[in-house]
Coordinates of N, CA and C and ligand atoms in Angstrom, one line a residue:
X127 N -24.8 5.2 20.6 CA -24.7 6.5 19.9 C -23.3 6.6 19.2
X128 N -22.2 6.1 20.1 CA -20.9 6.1 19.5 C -20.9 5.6 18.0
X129 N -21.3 4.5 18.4 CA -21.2 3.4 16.9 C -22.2 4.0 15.7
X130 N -23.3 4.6 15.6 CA -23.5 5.7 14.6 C -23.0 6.6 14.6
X131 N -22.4 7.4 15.2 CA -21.3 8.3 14.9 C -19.7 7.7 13.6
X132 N -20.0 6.7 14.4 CA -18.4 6.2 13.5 C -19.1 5.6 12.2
X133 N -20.4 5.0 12.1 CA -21.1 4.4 10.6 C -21.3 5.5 10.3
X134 N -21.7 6.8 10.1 CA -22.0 8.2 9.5 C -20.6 8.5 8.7
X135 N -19.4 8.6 9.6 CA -18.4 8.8 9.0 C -17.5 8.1 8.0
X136 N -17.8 6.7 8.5 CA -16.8 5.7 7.3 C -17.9 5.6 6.1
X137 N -19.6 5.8 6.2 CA -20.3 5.8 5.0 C -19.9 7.6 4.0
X138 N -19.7 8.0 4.7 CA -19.3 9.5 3.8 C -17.7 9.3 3.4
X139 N -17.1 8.6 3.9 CA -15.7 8.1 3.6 C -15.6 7.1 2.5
X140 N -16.8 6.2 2.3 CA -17.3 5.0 1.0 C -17.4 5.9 0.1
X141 N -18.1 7.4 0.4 CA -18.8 8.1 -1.3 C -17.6 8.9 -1.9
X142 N -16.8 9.2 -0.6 CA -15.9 10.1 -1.4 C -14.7 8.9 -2.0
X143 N -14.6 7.8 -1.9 CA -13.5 7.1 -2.1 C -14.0 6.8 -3.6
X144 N -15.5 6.5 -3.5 CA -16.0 5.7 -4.7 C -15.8 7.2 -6.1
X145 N -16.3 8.3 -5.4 CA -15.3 9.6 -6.0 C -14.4 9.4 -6.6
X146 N -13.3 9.4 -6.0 CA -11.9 8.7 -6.1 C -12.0 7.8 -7.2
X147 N -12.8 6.7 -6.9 CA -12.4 5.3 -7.9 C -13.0 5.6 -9.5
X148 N -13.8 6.8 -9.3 CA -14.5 6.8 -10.9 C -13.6 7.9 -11.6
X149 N -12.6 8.6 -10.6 CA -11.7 9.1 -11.3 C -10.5 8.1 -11.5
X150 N -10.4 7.4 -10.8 CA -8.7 6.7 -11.3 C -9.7 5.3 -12.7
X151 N -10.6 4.8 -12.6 CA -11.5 4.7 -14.0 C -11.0 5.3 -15.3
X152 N -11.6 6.9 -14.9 CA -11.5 7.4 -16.3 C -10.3 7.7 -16.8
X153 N -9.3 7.5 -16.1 CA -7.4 7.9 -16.1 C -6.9 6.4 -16.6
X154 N -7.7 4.9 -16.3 CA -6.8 4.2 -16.5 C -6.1 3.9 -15.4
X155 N -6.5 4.7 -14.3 CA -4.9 4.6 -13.4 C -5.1 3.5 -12.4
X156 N -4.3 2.2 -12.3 CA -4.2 1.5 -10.9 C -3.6 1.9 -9.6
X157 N -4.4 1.9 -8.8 CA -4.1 2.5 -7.6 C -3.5 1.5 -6.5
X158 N -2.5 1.5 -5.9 CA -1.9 0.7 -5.0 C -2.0 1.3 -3.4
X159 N -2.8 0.7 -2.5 CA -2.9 1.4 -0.9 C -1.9 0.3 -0.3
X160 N -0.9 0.8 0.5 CA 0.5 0.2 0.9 C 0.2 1.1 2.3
X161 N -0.1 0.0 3.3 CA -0.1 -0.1 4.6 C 0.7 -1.1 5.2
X162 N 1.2 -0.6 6.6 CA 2.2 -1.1 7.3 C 2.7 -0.2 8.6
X163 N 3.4 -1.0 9.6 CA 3.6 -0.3 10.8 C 5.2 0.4 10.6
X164 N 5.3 1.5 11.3 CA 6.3 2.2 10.8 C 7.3 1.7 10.4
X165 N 8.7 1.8 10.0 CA 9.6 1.6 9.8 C 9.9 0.2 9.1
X166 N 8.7 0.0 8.2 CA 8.8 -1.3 7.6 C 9.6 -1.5 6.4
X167 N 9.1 -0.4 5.6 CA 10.3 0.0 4.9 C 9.3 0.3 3.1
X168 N 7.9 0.9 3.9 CA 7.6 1.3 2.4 C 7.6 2.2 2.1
X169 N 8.1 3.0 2.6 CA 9.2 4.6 1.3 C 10.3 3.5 0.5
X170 N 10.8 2.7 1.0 CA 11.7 1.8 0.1 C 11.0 1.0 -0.8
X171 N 10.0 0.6 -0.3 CA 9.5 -0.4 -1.1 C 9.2 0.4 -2.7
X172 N 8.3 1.5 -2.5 CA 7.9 2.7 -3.4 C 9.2 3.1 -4.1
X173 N 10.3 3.0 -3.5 CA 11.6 3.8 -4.3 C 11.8 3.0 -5.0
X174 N 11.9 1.0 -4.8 CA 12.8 0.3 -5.5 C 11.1 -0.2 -6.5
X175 N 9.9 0.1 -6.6 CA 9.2 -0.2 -7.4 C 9.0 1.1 -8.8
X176 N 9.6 2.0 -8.0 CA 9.3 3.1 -9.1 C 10.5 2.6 -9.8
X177 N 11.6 2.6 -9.5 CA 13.1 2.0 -10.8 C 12.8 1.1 -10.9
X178 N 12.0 -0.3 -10.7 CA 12.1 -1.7 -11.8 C 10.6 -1.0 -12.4
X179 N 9.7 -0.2 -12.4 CA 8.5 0.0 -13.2 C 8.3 1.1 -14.3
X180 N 9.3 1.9 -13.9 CA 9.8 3.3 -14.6 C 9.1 3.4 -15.9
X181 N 10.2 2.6 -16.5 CA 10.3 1.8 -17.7 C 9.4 2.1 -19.0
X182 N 8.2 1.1 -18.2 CA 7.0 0.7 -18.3 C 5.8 1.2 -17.9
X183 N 5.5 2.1 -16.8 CA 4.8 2.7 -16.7 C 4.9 4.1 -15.6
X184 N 3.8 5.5 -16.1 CA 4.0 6.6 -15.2 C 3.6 6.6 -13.9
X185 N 4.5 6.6 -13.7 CA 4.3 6.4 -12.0 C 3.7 8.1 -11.1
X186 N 3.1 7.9 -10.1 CA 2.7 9.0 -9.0 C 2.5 8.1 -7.7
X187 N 2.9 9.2 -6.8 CA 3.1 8.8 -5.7 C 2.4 9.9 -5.0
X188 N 1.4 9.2 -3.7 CA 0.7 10.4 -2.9 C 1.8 10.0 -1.6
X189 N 2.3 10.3 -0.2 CA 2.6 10.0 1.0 C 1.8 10.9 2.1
X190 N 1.4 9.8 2.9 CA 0.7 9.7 4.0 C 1.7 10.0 5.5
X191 N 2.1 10.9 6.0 CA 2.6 10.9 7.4 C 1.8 12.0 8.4
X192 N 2.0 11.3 9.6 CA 1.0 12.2 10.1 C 2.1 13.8 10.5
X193 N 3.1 13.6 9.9 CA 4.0 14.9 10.3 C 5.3 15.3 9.0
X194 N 5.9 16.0 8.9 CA 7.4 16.0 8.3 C 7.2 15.6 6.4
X195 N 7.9 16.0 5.9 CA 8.2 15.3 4.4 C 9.1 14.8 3.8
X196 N 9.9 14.3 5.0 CA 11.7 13.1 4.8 C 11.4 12.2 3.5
X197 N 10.0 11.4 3.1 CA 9.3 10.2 2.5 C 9.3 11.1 1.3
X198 N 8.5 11.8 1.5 CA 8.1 12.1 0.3 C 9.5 13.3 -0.8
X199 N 10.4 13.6 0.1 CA 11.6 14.6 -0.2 C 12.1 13.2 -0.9
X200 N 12.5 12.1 -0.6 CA 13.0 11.0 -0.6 C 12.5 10.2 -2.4
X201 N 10.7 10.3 -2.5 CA 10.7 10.0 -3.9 C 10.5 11.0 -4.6
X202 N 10.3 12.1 -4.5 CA 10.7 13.4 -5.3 C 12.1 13.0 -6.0
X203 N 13.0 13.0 -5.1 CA 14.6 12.8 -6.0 C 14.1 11.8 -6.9
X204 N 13.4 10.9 -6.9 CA 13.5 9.7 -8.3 C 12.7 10.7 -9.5
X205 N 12.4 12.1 -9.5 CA 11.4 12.9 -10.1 C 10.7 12.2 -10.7
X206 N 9.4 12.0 -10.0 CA 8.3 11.5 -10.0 C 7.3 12.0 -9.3
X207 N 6.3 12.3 -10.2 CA 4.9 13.6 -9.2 C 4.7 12.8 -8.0
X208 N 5.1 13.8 -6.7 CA 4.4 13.3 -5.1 C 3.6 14.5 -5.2
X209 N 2.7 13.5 -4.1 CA 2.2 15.1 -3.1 C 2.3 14.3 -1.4
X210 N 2.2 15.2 -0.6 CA 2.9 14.7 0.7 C 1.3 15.3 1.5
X211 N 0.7 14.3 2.2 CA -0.2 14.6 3.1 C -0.2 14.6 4.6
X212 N -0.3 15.7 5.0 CA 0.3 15.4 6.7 C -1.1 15.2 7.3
X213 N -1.3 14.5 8.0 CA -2.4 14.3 8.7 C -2.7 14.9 10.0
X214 N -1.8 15.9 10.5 CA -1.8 16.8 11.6 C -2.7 15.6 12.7
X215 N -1.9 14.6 12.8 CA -1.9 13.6 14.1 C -2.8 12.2 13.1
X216 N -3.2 12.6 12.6 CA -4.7 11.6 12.3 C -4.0 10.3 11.9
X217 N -4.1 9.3 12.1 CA -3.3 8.1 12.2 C -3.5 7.5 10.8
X218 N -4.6 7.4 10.2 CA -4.8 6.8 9.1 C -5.1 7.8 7.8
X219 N -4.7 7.5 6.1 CA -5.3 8.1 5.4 C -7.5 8.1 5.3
X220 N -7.7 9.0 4.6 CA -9.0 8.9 4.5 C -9.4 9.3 2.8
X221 N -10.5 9.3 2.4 CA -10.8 9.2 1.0 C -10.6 11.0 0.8
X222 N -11.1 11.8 1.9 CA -11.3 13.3 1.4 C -10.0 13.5 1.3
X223 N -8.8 13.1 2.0 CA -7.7 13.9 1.9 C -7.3 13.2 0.5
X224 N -7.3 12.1 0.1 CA -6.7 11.0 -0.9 C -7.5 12.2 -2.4
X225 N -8.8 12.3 -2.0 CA -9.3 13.3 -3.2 C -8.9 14.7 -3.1
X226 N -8.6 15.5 -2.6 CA -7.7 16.8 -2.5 C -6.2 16.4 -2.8
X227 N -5.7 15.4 -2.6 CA -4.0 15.1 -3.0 C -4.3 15.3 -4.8
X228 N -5.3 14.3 -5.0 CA -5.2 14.0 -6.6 C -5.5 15.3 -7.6
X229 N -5.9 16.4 -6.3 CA -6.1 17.5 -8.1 C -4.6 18.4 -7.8
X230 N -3.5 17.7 -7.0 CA -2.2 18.1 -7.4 C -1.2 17.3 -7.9
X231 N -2.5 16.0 -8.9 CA -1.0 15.1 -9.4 C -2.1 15.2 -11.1
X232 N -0.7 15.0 -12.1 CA -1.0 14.7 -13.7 C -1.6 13.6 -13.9
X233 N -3.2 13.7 -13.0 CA -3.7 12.4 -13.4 C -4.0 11.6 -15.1
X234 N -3.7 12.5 -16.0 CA -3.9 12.0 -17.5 C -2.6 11.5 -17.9
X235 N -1.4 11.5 -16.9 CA -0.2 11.3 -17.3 C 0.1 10.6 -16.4
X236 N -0.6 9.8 -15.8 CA -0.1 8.6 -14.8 C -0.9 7.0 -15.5
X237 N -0.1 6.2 -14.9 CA -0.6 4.6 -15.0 C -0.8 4.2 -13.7
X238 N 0.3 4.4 -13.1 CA -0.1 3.6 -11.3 C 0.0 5.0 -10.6
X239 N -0.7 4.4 -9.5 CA -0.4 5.5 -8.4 C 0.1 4.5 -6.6
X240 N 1.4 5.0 -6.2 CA 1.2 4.5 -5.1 C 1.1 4.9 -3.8
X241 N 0.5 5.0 -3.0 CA -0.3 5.7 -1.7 C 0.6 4.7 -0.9
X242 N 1.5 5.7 0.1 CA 2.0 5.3 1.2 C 0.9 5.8 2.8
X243 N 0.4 4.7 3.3 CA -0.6 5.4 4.0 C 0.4 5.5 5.5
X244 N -0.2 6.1 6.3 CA 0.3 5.9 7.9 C 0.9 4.8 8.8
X245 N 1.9 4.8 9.3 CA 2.2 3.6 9.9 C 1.4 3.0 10.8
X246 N 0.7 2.1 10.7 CA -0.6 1.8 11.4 C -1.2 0.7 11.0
X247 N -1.2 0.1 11.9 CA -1.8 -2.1 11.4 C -3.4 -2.0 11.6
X248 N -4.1 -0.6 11.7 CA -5.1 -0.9 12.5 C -6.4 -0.2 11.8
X249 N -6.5 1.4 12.2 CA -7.6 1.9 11.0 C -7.3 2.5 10.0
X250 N -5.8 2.4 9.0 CA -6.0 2.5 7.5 C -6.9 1.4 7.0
X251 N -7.2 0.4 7.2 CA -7.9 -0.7 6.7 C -9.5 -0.3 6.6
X252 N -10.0 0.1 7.5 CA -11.6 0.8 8.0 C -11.6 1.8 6.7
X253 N -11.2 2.5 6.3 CA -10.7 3.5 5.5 C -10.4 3.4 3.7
X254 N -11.5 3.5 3.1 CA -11.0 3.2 1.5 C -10.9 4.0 0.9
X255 N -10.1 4.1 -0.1 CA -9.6 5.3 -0.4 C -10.1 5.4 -2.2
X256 N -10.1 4.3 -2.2 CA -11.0 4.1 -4.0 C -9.3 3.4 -4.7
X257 N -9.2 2.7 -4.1 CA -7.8 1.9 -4.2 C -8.2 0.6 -5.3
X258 N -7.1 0.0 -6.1 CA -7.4 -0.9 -6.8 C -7.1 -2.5 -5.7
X259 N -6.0 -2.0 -4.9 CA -5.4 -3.0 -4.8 C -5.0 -2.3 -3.1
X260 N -5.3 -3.5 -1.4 CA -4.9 -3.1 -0.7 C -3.4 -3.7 -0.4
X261 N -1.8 -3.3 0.2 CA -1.1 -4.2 0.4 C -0.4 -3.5 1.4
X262 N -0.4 -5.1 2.1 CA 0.6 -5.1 3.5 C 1.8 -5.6 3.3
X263 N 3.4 -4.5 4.0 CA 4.2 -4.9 4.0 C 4.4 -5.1 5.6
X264 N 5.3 -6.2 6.1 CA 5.5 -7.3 6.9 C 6.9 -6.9 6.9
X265 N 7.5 -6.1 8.2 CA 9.4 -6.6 7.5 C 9.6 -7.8 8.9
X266 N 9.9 -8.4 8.4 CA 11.0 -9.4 9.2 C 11.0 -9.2 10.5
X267 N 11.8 -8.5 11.1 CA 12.4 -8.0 12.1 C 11.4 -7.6 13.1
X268 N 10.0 -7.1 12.6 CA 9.0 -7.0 13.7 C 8.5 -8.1 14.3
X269 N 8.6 -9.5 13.4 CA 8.3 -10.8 14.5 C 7.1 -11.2 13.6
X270 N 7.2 -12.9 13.6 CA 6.0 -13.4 12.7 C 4.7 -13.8 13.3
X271 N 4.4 -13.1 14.5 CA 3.2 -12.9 15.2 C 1.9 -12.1 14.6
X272 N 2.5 -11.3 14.0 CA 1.5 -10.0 13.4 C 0.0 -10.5 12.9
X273 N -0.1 -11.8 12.3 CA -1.7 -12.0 11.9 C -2.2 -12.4 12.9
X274 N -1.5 -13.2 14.2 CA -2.1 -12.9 15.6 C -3.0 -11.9 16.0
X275 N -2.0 -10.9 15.9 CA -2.6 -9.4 16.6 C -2.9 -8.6 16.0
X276 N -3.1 -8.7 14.8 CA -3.7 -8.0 13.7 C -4.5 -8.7 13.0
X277 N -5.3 -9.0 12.7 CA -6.3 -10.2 11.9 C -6.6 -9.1 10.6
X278 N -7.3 -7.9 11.3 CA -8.0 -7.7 10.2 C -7.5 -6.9 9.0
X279 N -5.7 -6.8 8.9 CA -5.3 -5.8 8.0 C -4.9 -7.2 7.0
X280 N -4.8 -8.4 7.8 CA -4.7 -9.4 6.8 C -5.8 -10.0 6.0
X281 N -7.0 -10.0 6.5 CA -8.1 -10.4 6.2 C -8.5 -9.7 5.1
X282 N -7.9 -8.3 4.5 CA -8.3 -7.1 4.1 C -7.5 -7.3 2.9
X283 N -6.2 -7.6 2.8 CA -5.3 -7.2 1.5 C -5.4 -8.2 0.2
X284 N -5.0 -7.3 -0.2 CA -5.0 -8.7 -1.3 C -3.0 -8.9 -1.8
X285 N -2.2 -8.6 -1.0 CA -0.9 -8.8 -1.2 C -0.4 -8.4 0.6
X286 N 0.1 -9.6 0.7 CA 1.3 -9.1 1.9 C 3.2 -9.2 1.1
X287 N 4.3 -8.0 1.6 CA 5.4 -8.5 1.0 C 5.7 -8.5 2.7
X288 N 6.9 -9.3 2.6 CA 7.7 -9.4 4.0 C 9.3 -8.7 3.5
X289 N 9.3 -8.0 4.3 CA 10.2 -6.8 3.8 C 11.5 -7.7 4.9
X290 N 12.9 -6.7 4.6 CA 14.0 -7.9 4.6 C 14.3 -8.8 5.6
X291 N 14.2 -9.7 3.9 CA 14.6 -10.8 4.2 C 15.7 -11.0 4.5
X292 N 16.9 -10.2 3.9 CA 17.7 -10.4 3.9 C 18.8 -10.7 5.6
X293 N 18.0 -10.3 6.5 CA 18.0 -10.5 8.1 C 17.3 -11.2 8.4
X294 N 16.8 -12.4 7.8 CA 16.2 -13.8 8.4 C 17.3 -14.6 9.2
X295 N 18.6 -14.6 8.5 CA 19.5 -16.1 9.3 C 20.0 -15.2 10.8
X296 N 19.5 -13.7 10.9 CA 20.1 -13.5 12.6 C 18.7 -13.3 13.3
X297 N 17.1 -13.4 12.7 CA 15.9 -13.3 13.1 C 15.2 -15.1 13.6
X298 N 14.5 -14.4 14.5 CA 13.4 -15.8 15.1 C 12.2 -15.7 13.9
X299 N 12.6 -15.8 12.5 CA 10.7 -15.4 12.2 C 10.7 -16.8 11.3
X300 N 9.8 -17.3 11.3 CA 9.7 -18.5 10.8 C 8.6 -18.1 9.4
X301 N 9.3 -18.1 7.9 CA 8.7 -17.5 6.8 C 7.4 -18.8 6.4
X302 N 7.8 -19.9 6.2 CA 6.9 -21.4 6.4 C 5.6 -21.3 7.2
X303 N 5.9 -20.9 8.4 CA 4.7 -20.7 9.2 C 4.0 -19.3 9.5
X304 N 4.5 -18.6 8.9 CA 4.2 -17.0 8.8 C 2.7 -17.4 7.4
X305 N 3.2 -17.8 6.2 CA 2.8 -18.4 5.1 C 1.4 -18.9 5.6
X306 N 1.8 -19.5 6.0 CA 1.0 -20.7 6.5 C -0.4 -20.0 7.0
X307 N 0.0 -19.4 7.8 CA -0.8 -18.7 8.9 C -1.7 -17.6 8.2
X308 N -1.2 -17.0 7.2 CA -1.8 -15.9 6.2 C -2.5 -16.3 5.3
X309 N -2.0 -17.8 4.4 CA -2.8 -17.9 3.7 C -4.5 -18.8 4.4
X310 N -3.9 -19.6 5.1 CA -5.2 -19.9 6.3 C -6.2 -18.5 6.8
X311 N -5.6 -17.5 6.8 CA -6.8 -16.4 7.1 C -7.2 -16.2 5.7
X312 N -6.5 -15.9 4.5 CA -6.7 -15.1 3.7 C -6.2 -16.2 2.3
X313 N -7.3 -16.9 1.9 CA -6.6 -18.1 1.0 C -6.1 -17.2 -0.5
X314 N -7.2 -15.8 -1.0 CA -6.5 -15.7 -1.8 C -5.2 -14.5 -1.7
X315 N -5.0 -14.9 -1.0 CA -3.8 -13.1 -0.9 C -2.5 -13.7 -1.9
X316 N -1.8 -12.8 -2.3 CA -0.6 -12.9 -2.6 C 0.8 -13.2 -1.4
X317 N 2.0 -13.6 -1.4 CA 2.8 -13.5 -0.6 C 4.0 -13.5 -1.3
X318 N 4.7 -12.0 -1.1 CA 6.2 -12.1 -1.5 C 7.2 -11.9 -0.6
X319 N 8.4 -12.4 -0.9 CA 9.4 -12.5 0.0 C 10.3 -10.8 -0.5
X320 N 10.7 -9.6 0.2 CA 11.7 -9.2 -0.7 C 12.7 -8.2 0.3
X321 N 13.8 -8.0 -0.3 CA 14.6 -7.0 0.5 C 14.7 -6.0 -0.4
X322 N 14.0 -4.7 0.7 CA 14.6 -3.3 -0.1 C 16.1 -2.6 -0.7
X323 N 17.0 -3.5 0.4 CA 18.0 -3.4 1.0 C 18.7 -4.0 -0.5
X324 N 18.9 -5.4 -0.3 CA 19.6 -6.0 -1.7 C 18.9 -6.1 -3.0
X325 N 17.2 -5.7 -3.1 CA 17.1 -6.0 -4.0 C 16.0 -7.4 -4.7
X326 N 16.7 -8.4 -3.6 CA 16.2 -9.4 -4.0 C 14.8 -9.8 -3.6
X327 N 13.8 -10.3 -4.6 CA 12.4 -10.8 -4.8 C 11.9 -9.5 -5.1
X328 N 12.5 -8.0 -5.7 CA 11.7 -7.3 -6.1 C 11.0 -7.4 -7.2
X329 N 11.9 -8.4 -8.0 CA 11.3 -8.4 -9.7 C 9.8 -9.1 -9.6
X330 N 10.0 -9.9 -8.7 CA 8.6 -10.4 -8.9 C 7.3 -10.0 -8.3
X331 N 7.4 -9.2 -7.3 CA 6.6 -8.1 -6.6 C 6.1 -7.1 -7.8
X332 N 7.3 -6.4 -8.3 CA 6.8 -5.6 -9.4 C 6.1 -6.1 -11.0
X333 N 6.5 -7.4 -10.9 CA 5.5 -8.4 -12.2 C 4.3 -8.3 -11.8
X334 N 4.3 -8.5 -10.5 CA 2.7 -8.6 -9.6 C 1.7 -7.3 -10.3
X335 N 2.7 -6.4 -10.0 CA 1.8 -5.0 -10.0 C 1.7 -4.9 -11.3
X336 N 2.5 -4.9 -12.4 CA 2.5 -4.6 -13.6 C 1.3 -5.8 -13.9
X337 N 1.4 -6.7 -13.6 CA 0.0 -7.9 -14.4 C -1.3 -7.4 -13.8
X338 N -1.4 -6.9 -12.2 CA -2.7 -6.1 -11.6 C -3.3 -5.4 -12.3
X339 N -2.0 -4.2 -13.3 CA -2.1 -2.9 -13.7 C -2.9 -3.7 -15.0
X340 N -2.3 -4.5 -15.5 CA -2.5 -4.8 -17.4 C -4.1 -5.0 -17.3
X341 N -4.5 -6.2 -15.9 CA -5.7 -6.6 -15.6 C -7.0 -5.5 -15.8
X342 N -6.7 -4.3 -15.2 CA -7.3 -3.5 -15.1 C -7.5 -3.1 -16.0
X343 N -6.6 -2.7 -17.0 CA -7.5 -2.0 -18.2 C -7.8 -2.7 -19.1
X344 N -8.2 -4.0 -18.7 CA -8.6 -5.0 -19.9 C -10.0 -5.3 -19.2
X345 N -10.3 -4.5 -18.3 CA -11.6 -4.5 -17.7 C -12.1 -5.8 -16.9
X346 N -11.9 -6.2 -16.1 CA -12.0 -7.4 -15.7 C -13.1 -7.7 -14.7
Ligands
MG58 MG1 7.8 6.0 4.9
ZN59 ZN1 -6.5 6.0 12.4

């Protein structure tokens, strides 16, 4: 009985996501879902992607915490439309809340959108939100075990970044066999190296998204 309980819920969670997706369609808009376990560092990742993407395209940001609005106070200052979703405990985003965020963002005046979901390696994944693109950030410092103990958030993405790097020569994480190990689960995923911190391998993370984004409205 459990387990129809929980198929009832993630199938009404597929209609409103697919909701979702025929609106970010008719907007043009590529959607980025950016999962990871706390303190990995994607409020950073999101800050240093909105200044190399600016530019070039309008950016919105929804944030996912299950409490507080430090994140989302945080990309406000770059003024750029947030909206901040508390999930009053709920660990992961879901498609109803992702569609109540969007009729408080300029969806005719956005290109990308990027969704900071809940720190959580586990059911943001179960959970679609009508996303273009799912991505896992990885920092360093948590240890290169994680596709161990996590299979399925890697199984699931189509980008992991390993957040800083810049703390590899005082870390045990072996980037080679981290690689290794990810692309063996997941042959086509992406894999970037970058630090929020200095900066470095962001350019090419954000070429990623910008070539995702171009992809998309060339209908692919
Ligand atoms: Mg954050
Ligand atoms: Zn959850």
């Amino acid at each position: 009985m459990k387990v129809s309980v929980v198929q009832d819920i993630l199938s009404a969670n597929d209609q409103l996501a697919m909701q979702n997706r025929e609106l970010f369609d008719k907007h043009d808009i590529c959607v980025i879902n950016l999962m990871a376990s706390p303190g990995s560092g994607k409020t950073s990742l999101i800050l240093r992607t909105i200044d190399a993407l600016r530019s070039q395209l309008r950016i919105g940001v929804i944030e996912g915490d299950i409490a507080s609005t430090v994140d989302a106070d945080r990309v406000a200052a770059k003024s750029v439309p947030v909206v901040q979703i508390n999930t009053g405990g709920q660990c992961h985003l879901d498609a109803p809340m992702i569609q109540r965020a969007l009729k408080q963002l300029p969806l005719a005046d956005l290109d990308l959108i990027l969704i900071e979901n809940v720190g959580n390696l586990v059911c943001p994944v179960a959970f679609g939100l009508g996303e273009d693109l799912k991505v896992m950030l990885a920092s360093a410092p948590e240890g290169d075990d994680k596709p161990y103990k996590y299979p399925g958030i890697f199984l699931a993405v189509d980008a992991v970044v390993i957040n800083k790097v810049d703390l590899l020569p005082y870390l045990r994480f072996d980037v080679a066999a981290f690689r290794e190990l990810v692309r063996g689960m997941n042959p086509d995923v992406r894999l970037f190296e970058v630090s929020c911190d200095t900066g470095e391998g962001i350019e090419e993370w954000t070429a990623w998204v910008s070539q995702e984004r171009a992809k998309r409205l060339h209908g692919s």
